[in-house]
Coordinates of N, CA and C in Angstrom, one line a residue:
M639 N 10.6 -25.3 -33.0 CA 10.4 -25.9 -31.6 C 11.2 -27.0 -31.3
S640 N 11.7 -27.2 -30.1 CA 12.6 -28.2 -29.6 C 12.0 -29.6 -29.4
G641 N 10.7 -29.5 -29.5 CA 10.0 -30.9 -29.3 C 9.7 -31.1 -27.8
I642 N 10.1 -30.2 -26.8 CA 9.9 -30.3 -25.3 C 8.3 -30.1 -25.1
R643 N 7.8 -31.1 -24.3 CA 6.5 -30.9 -24.0 C 6.3 -30.9 -22.5
F644 N 5.7 -29.8 -22.1 CA 5.6 -29.6 -20.5 C 4.0 -30.0 -20.2
E645 N 3.7 -30.7 -19.2 CA 2.5 -31.0 -18.7 C 2.4 -30.7 -17.3
F646 N 1.4 -29.8 -16.9 CA 1.3 -29.3 -15.6 C 0.6 -30.3 -14.8
D647 N 1.1 -30.6 -13.5 CA 0.5 -31.6 -12.8 C -0.2 -30.8 -11.6
P648 N -1.5 -30.6 -11.5 CA -2.0 -29.6 -10.5 C -2.0 -30.2 -9.1
S649 N -1.6 -31.5 -8.9 CA -1.5 -31.9 -7.4 C -0.3 -31.4 -6.8
C650 N 0.6 -30.7 -7.7 CA 1.8 -30.2 -6.9 C 1.5 -28.8 -6.5
L651 N 0.5 -28.2 -7.1 CA 0.3 -26.7 -6.8 C 0.3 -26.3 -5.3
P652 N -0.3 -27.1 -4.4 CA -0.2 -26.6 -3.0 C 1.1 -26.6 -2.4
E653 N 2.0 -27.5 -2.7 CA 3.4 -27.7 -2.5 C 4.2 -26.3 -3.0
V654 N 3.8 -26.1 -4.2 CA 4.5 -24.8 -4.7 C 4.1 -23.6 -4.1
M655 N 2.8 -23.5 -3.9 CA 2.3 -22.2 -3.1 C 2.8 -22.2 -1.7
R656 N 3.2 -23.2 -1.0 CA 3.8 -23.1 0.4 C 5.4 -22.9 0.3
S657 N 5.9 -23.0 -1.0 CA 7.3 -23.0 -0.9 C 7.8 -21.5 -0.5
Q658 N 9.0 -21.5 0.1 CA 9.7 -20.3 0.4 C 9.9 -19.3 -0.7
Q659 N 10.0 -19.6 -1.9 CA 10.2 -18.7 -3.1 C 9.0 -18.1 -3.3
V660 N 7.9 -18.8 -3.4 CA 6.5 -17.9 -3.5 C 6.1 -17.1 -2.3
R661 N 6.3 -17.6 -1.0 CA 6.0 -16.9 0.0 C 6.9 -15.5 0.2
G662 N 8.2 -15.8 -0.3 CA 9.1 -14.7 -0.3 C 8.8 -13.7 -1.2
A663 N 8.4 -14.1 -2.5 CA 8.0 -13.0 -3.5 C 6.6 -12.3 -3.0
L664 N 5.7 -13.0 -2.4 CA 4.6 -12.3 -1.9 C 4.8 -11.2 -0.8
R665 N 5.8 -11.7 0.0 CA 6.3 -10.6 1.0 C 7.1 -9.5 0.5
E666 N 8.0 -9.8 -0.5 CA 8.7 -8.8 -1.2 C 7.8 -7.9 -1.9
R667 N 6.7 -8.1 -2.5 CA 5.8 -7.4 -3.2 C 5.1 -6.4 -2.1
A668 N 4.6 -7.2 -1.0 CA 4.0 -6.2 0.1 C 5.1 -5.2 0.6
E669 N 6.3 -5.6 0.9 CA 7.3 -4.6 1.4 C 7.5 -3.5 0.5
E670 N 7.2 -3.7 -0.8 CA 7.4 -2.5 -1.8 C 6.2 -1.5 -1.5
I671 N 5.1 -1.8 -1.1 CA 4.0 -1.0 -1.0 C 4.1 -0.2 0.4
V672 N 4.7 -1.0 1.4 CA 4.7 -0.1 2.7 C 5.2 1.4 2.8
P673 N 6.4 1.5 2.1 CA 6.9 2.9 2.0 C 6.0 3.9 1.5
R674 N 5.4 3.6 0.5 CA 4.3 4.4 -0.2 C 3.3 4.6 0.6
A675 N 2.7 3.6 1.3 CA 1.6 3.8 2.2 C 1.9 4.6 3.4
K676 N 3.1 4.4 3.9 CA 3.5 5.2 5.1 C 3.6 6.6 4.6
A677 N 4.3 7.0 3.6 CA 4.4 8.2 3.0 C 3.1 9.1 2.9
L678 N 2.1 8.3 2.2 CA 0.6 8.8 2.1 C 0.1 9.2 3.5
A679 N 0.2 8.3 4.4 CA -0.4 8.3 5.9 C 0.3 9.4 6.6
R680 N 1.5 9.6 6.5 CA 2.3 10.8 7.0 C 1.8 12.1 6.5
S681 N 1.5 12.2 5.2 CA 1.2 13.7 4.6 C -0.3 13.8 4.7
E682 N -1.2 12.8 4.9 CA -2.5 12.9 4.9 C -3.2 12.8 6.4
I683 N -2.7 11.9 7.2 CA -3.2 11.6 8.5 C -2.2 12.2 9.6
S684 N -1.3 11.2 9.9 CA -0.4 11.4 11.1 C 0.9 10.5 11.0
A685 N 1.8 10.8 11.7 CA 3.0 9.9 11.7 C 2.6 8.6 12.5
E686 N 1.8 8.8 13.6 CA 1.3 7.7 14.4 C 0.6 6.6 13.4
F687 N -0.3 7.2 12.5 CA -1.0 6.2 11.6 C 0.0 5.6 10.6
A688 N 1.0 6.2 10.3 CA 2.0 5.7 9.4 C 2.8 4.5 10.1
D689 N 3.1 4.8 11.4 CA 3.8 3.7 12.1 C 2.9 2.6 12.3
S690 N 1.7 2.5 12.1 CA 0.8 1.3 12.4 C 0.8 0.5 11.1
I691 N 1.4 1.0 10.0 CA 1.4 0.2 8.8 C 2.4 -0.9 8.6
T692 N 2.1 -2.1 8.5 CA 3.0 -3.2 8.4 C 2.6 -4.2 7.4
V693 N 3.4 -5.3 7.3 CA 2.9 -6.4 6.4 C 2.5 -7.6 7.3
S694 N 1.5 -8.3 7.0 CA 0.9 -9.4 7.6 C 0.9 -10.7 6.6
E695 N 1.4 -11.6 7.2 CA 1.6 -12.9 6.4 C 0.6 -13.9 7.1
E696 N -0.1 -14.7 6.3 CA -0.8 -15.9 6.9 C -1.0 -16.9 5.7
I697 N -1.5 -18.1 6.1 CA -1.8 -19.2 5.1 C -3.4 -19.4 5.4
R698 N -3.9 -19.2 4.2 CA -5.6 -19.3 4.2 C -6.0 -20.7 4.4
P699 N -7.2 -20.9 4.9 CA -7.6 -22.3 5.3 C -7.4 -23.4 4.2
R700 N -7.3 -23.1 2.9 CA -7.0 -24.0 1.9 C -5.7 -24.2 1.5
G701 N -4.9 -23.6 2.3 CA -3.5 -23.6 2.0 C -2.7 -22.5 1.3
R702 N -3.5 -21.5 0.9 CA -2.9 -20.4 0.0 C -2.2 -19.3 0.9
P703 N -0.9 -19.0 0.7 CA -0.3 -17.9 1.4 C -0.6 -16.7 1.0
T704 N -0.6 -15.8 1.8 CA -0.8 -14.4 1.5 C 0.2 -13.5 2.2
A705 N 0.5 -12.2 1.8 CA 1.2 -11.1 2.5 C 0.4 -10.0 2.1
K706 N 0.0 -9.2 3.1 CA -0.7 -8.1 2.8 C -0.3 -7.0 3.7
V707 N -0.5 -5.7 3.3 CA -0.2 -4.6 3.8 C -1.4 -4.0 4.7
I708 N -1.2 -3.9 5.9 CA -2.2 -3.6 6.8 C -2.0 -2.2 7.8
A709 N -2.9 -1.6 8.1 CA -3.0 -0.5 9.2 C -3.6 -1.1 10.3
D710 N -2.6 -1.3 11.4 CA -3.4 -2.0 12.6 C -3.8 -1.0 13.6
R711 N -4.9 -0.3 13.2 CA -5.5 0.8 14.2 C -6.8 0.6 14.0
E712 N -7.5 1.0 15.1 CA -8.9 0.9 15.3 C -9.7 1.6 14.3
D713 N -9.1 2.7 13.7 CA -9.8 3.6 12.9 C -9.3 3.6 11.3
A714 N -8.5 2.5 11.2 CA -7.9 2.3 9.9 C -8.9 2.1 8.7
A715 N -9.8 1.2 9.0 CA -11.1 1.1 8.1 C -11.8 2.2 7.6
D716 N -11.9 3.1 8.7 CA -12.6 4.4 8.3 C -11.8 5.4 7.6
H717 N -10.5 5.4 7.6 CA -9.8 6.2 6.7 C -9.6 5.5 5.3
E718 N -9.5 4.2 5.3 CA -9.5 3.5 4.1 C -10.8 3.7 3.2
Y719 N -11.9 3.4 3.8 CA -13.3 3.4 3.1 C -14.1 4.7 3.3
G720 N -13.8 5.3 4.4 CA -14.7 6.5 4.8 C -15.7 6.1 5.7
S721 N -16.2 7.0 6.6 CA -17.4 6.7 7.5 C -18.1 8.0 7.5
S722 N -19.2 8.2 8.4 CA -19.9 9.3 8.6 C -19.0 10.5 9.2
S723 N -18.0 10.2 9.8 CA -17.1 11.2 10.4 C -15.8 11.3 9.8
T724 N -15.4 10.3 8.9 CA -13.9 10.4 8.4 C -14.1 10.2 6.8
E725 N -13.2 11.2 6.2 CA -13.0 11.0 4.8 C -12.4 9.7 4.2
R726 N -12.9 9.3 3.1 CA -12.3 8.1 2.4 C -11.0 8.5 1.9
R727 N -10.0 7.8 2.2 CA -8.6 8.3 1.8 C -8.1 7.2 0.8
R728 N -8.3 5.9 1.0 CA -7.7 4.8 0.3 C -6.3 4.7 0.3
L729 N -5.7 5.0 1.3 CA -4.2 5.0 1.5 C -3.6 3.8 1.0
L730 N -4.1 2.7 1.6 CA -3.4 1.4 1.2 C -3.7 1.1 -0.2
G731 N -5.0 1.2 -0.8 CA -5.3 1.0 -2.2 C -4.5 1.8 -3.0
R732 N -4.3 3.1 -2.8 CA -3.5 4.0 -3.7 C -2.2 3.5 -3.7
A733 N -1.6 3.2 -2.5 CA -0.3 2.8 -2.4 C 0.0 1.4 -3.2
A734 N -0.7 0.6 -3.2 CA -0.7 -0.6 -3.9 C -0.8 -0.3 -5.4
R735 N -1.6 0.4 -5.9 CA -1.7 0.8 -7.3 C -0.4 1.4 -7.9
T736 N 0.2 2.3 -7.2 CA 1.3 3.0 -7.5 C 2.5 2.2 -7.4
R737 N 3.2 2.0 -8.6 CA 4.4 1.1 -8.7 C 5.6 1.9 -9.2
E738 N 6.6 2.0 -8.4 CA 7.9 2.7 -9.0 C 8.5 1.8 -10.0
S739 N 9.0 2.6 -11.0 CA 9.6 1.7 -12.3 C 11.1 1.7 -11.9

């Protein structure tokens, strides 16, 4: 061991979380999911549904940044989780779990 000691200062965490590097990494990961989600949507629902899939970024009330893949349609939740008239497809959930090597 080199004798270097690292002590984490939790007071800097909010600044780190708001940094461009962290926000960029979150967006990059979300952008990796979008093409898979769109491909699933095109094959299982429609091209119009696929076109509604985008990345949404926000800062949570306590300052935590997020980047998430969303389908911006009124029936998106029905397709994701199912309803009495729509089959549960989990397009976004499946796209997020599948990672290309």
